[in-house]
PDB file of C-alpha atoms in Angstrom:
ATOM      1  CA  MET E  29     173.172 155.402 -41.525  1.00 51.00           C
ATOM      2  CA  ASP E  30     173.822 157.818 -38.928  1.00 52.00           C
ATOM      3  CA  GLN E  31     173.207 156.171 -35.690  1.00 58.00           C
ATOM      4  CA  GLU E  32     173.698 158.066 -32.585  1.00 58.00           C
ATOM      5  CA  ILE E  33     175.092 156.237 -29.667  1.00 59.00           C
ATOM      6  CA  ASP E  34     173.621 157.227 -26.411  1.00 60.00           C
ATOM      7  CA  LYS E  35     176.341 158.924 -24.570  1.00 63.00           C
ATOM      8  CA  GLN E  36     175.534 158.615 -20.972  1.00 61.00           C
ATOM      9  CA  PRO E  37     178.019 159.679 -18.397  1.00 58.00           C
ATOM     10  CA  LEU E  38     179.734 156.782 -16.759  1.00 55.00           C
ATOM     11  CA  ASN E  39     178.814 156.721 -13.126  1.00 52.00           C
ATOM     12  CA  VAL E  40     181.848 155.754 -11.123  1.00 51.00           C
ATOM     13  CA  GLU E  41     180.882 155.924  -7.559  1.00 54.00           C
ATOM     14  CA  SER E  42     183.290 154.549  -5.066  1.00 54.00           C
ATOM     15  CA  ASP E  43     181.914 152.189  -2.549  1.00 60.00           C
ATOM     16  CA  GLU E  44     183.437 152.986   0.832  1.00 66.00           C
ATOM     17  CA  GLU E  45     183.593 149.328   1.814  1.00 69.00           C
ATOM     18  CA  ASP E  46     185.526 148.453  -1.336  1.00 68.00           C
ATOM     19  CA  ASP E  47     187.933 151.323  -0.675  1.00 73.00           C
ATOM     20  CA  ASP E  48     188.450 150.186   2.908  1.00 78.00           C
ATOM     21  CA  GLU E  49     189.115 146.620   1.759  1.00 82.00           C
ATOM     22  CA  GLN E  50     191.646 147.815  -0.797  1.00 82.00           C
ATOM     23  CA  VAL E  51     193.436 149.977   1.741  1.00 79.00           C
ATOM     24  CA  ALA E  52     193.500 147.088   4.223  1.00 80.00           C
ATOM     25  CA  SER E  53     194.795 144.780   1.506  1.00 81.00           C
ATOM     26  CA  PHE E  54     197.593 147.215   0.610  1.00 78.00           C
ATOM     27  CA  HIS E  55     198.541 147.489   4.286  1.00 79.00           C
ATOM     28  CA  ASP E  56     198.705 143.688   4.565  1.00 79.00           C
ATOM     29  CA  VAL E  57     200.902 143.458   1.486  1.00 77.00           C
ATOM     30  CA  SER E  58     203.149 146.209   2.811  1.00 76.00           C
ATOM     31  CA  ASN E  59     203.490 144.574   6.237  1.00 76.00           C
ATOM     32  CA  ASN E  60     204.148 141.126   4.775  1.00 75.00           C
ATOM     33  CA  PHE E  61     206.696 142.539   2.355  1.00 73.00           C
ATOM     34  CA  GLY E  62     208.740 143.872   5.268  1.00 73.00           C
ATOM     35  CA  LYS E  63     208.599 140.505   7.037  1.00 75.00           C
ATOM     36  CA  ILE E  64     209.757 138.729   3.897  1.00 73.00           C
ATOM     37  CA  PHE E  65     212.842 140.955   3.754  1.00 72.00           C
ATOM     38  CA  GLU E  66     213.526 140.437   7.464  1.00 74.00           C
ATOM     39  CA  ASN E  67     213.442 136.661   6.962  1.00 75.00           C
ATOM     40  CA  THR E  68     215.599 136.961   3.858  1.00 78.00           C
ATOM     41  CA  ASN E  69     218.228 138.935   5.784  1.00 77.00           C
ATOM     42  CA  VAL E  70     218.333 136.269   8.497  1.00 78.00           C
ATOM     43  CA  ASN E  71     218.711 133.514   5.895  1.00 81.00           C
ATOM     44  CA  ILE E  72     221.453 135.372   4.039  1.00 85.00           C
ATOM     45  CA  GLY E  73     223.313 135.867   7.308  1.00 83.00           C
ATOM     46  CA  THR E  74     223.062 132.152   8.070  1.00 86.00           C
ATOM     47  CA  MET E  75     224.337 131.229   4.610  1.00 87.00           C
ATOM     48  CA  ALA E  76     227.249 133.669   4.880  1.00 86.00           C
ATOM     49  CA  SER E  77     228.214 132.184   8.230  1.00 86.00           C
ATOM     50  CA  ALA E  78     228.082 128.645   6.825  1.00 87.00           C
ATOM     51  CA  TRP E  79     230.220 129.630   3.825  1.00 90.00           C
ATOM     52  CA  SER E  80     232.729 131.295   6.104  1.00 88.00           C
ATOM     53  CA  LYS E  81     233.012 128.197   8.295  1.00 90.00           C
ATOM     54  CA  ALA E  82     233.375 125.949   5.248  1.00 90.00           C
ATOM     55  CA  GLU E  83     236.113 128.199   3.898  1.00 91.00           C
ATOM     56  CA  GLU E  84     237.929 128.086   7.251  1.00 92.00           C
ATOM     57  CA  ARG E  85     237.725 124.266   7.300  1.00 91.00           C
ATOM     58  CA  GLU E  86     239.075 124.101   3.771  1.00 92.00           C
ATOM     59  CA  GLN E  87     241.926 126.446   4.659  1.00 93.00           C
ATOM     60  CA  ARG E  88     242.839 124.340   7.720  1.00 92.00           C
ATOM     61  CA  MET E  89     242.799 121.214   5.547  1.00 90.00           C
ATOM     62  CA  ASP E  90     245.102 122.879   3.007  1.00 91.00           C
ATOM     63  CA  GLU E  91     247.493 123.851   5.785  1.00 93.00           C
ATOM     64  CA  LYS E  92     247.533 120.281   7.126  1.00 92.00           C
ATOM     65  CA  VAL E  93     248.271 118.863   3.678  1.00 91.00           C
ATOM     66  CA  ASN E  94     251.085 121.374   3.133  1.00 92.00           C
ATOM     67  CA  LYS E  95     252.576 120.517   6.516  1.00 93.00           C
ATOM     68  CA  VAL E  96     252.519 116.772   5.740  1.00 92.00           C
ATOM     69  CA  LEU E  97     254.125 117.355   2.342  1.00 91.00           C
ATOM     70  CA  ASP E  98     256.812 119.550   3.908  1.00 92.00           C
ATOM     71  CA  GLU E  99     257.590 116.884   6.519  1.00 91.00           C
ATOM     72  CA  MET E 100     257.702 114.172   3.871  1.00 91.00           C
ATOM     73  CA  MET E 101     260.083 116.106   1.640  1.00 90.00           C
ATOM     74  CA  LYS E 102     262.473 116.566   4.593  1.00 90.00           C
ATOM     75  CA  LEU E 103     262.975 112.803   4.737  1.00 89.00           C
ATOM     76  CA  ASP E 104     266.015 111.601   2.801  1.00 87.00           C
ATOM     77  CA  GLY E 105     265.306 109.733  -0.407  1.00 88.00           C
ATOM     78  CA  THR E 106     261.619 110.646  -0.619  1.00 88.00           C
ATOM     79  CA  TYR E 107     260.246 111.213  -4.108  1.00 92.00           C
ATOM     80  CA  PRO E 108     257.474 113.774  -4.661  1.00 92.00           C
ATOM     81  CA  SER E 109     255.105 111.041  -5.865  1.00 92.00           C
ATOM     82  CA  GLU E 110     255.692 109.121  -2.621  1.00 92.00           C
ATOM     83  CA  ALA E 111     255.116 112.271  -0.574  1.00 91.00           C
ATOM     84  CA  LEU E 112     251.781 112.823  -2.305  1.00 93.00           C
ATOM     85  CA  GLU E 113     250.682 109.227  -1.841  1.00 94.00           C
ATOM     86  CA  VAL E 114     251.612 109.225   1.856  1.00 93.00           C
ATOM     87  CA  ALA E 115     249.868 112.593   2.327  1.00 93.00           C
ATOM     88  CA  ILE E 116     246.680 111.113   0.875  1.00 94.00           C
ATOM     89  CA  ILE E 117     246.884 108.151   3.255  1.00 94.00           C
ATOM     90  CA  LEU E 118     247.656 110.289   6.305  1.00 94.00           C
ATOM     91  CA  MET E 119     244.917 112.828   5.584  1.00 92.00           C
ATOM     92  CA  ALA E 120     242.363 110.051   5.181  1.00 94.00           C
ATOM     93  CA  GLU E 121     243.290 108.376   8.465  1.00 93.00           C
ATOM     94  CA  GLU E 122     243.799 110.921  11.245  1.00 92.00           C
ATOM     95  CA  HIS E 123     245.272 108.426  13.733  1.00 95.00           C
ATOM     96  CA  LYS E 124     248.065 107.597  11.273  1.00 95.00           C
ATOM     97  CA  LEU E 125     248.764 111.298  10.882  1.00 94.00           C
ATOM     98  CA  HIS E 126     249.234 111.634  14.660  1.00 94.00           C
ATOM     99  CA  ILE E 127     251.636 108.680  14.704  1.00 95.00           C
ATOM    100  CA  PHE E 128     253.592 110.226  11.826  1.00 94.00           C
ATOM    101  CA  TYR E 129     254.040 113.542  13.654  1.00 93.00           C
ATOM    102  CA  GLN E 130     255.013 111.891  16.949  1.00 95.00           C
ATOM    103  CA  ALA E 131     257.651 109.621  15.429  1.00 93.00           C
ATOM    104  CA  PRO E 132     261.314 110.687  15.247  1.00 92.00           C
ATOM    105  CA  ASN E 133     262.669 111.277  11.726  1.00 86.00           C
ATOM    106  CA  ASN E 134     264.374 107.891  11.404  1.00 87.00           C
ATOM    107  CA  MET E 135     261.068 106.168  12.265  1.00 93.00           C
ATOM    108  CA  LYS E 136     259.037 108.477   9.986  1.00 92.00           C
ATOM    109  CA  LYS E 137     260.900 107.204   6.954  1.00 91.00           C
ATOM    110  CA  GLN E 138     260.209 103.571   7.859  1.00 93.00           C
ATOM    111  CA  TYR E 139     256.592 104.404   8.708  1.00 94.00           C
ATOM    112  CA  THR E 140     256.044 105.982   5.295  1.00 93.00           C
ATOM    113  CA  ILE E 141     257.645 102.988   3.576  1.00 93.00           C
ATOM    114  CA  ASP E 142     255.273 100.705   5.476  1.00 94.00           C
ATOM    115  CA  LEU E 143     252.278 102.873   4.555  1.00 93.00           C
ATOM    116  CA  LEU E 144     253.197 102.680   0.882  1.00 93.00           C
ATOM    117  CA  LYS E 145     253.485  98.881   1.012  1.00 93.00           C
ATOM    118  CA  LYS E 146     249.906  98.425   2.236  1.00 82.00           C
TER     119      LYS E 146
END
């Protein structure tokens, strides 16, 4: 059973229109790829800026808490647990924090006692 398969040369002729379409398609992909990276760079920059601002806010908050705790521990007879509780109250209510800082030391102690009673 020897069958011979017709071996005809494969005719691969390139159609100029198809070639032009492929080249145009590659150019479109290339151009769009660049735009995608440009947009990505802008978005990454925006995210980095937002993270930086959030970190700065967090750092300022930490500094405020530390300052309140330092002030509280300067008051005679203040226990660390009381200082923490008052710091929580003062940080939650900004107007009370301003009153605390404006008051003289003898009034600060009474003010913190009153805050803890509420």
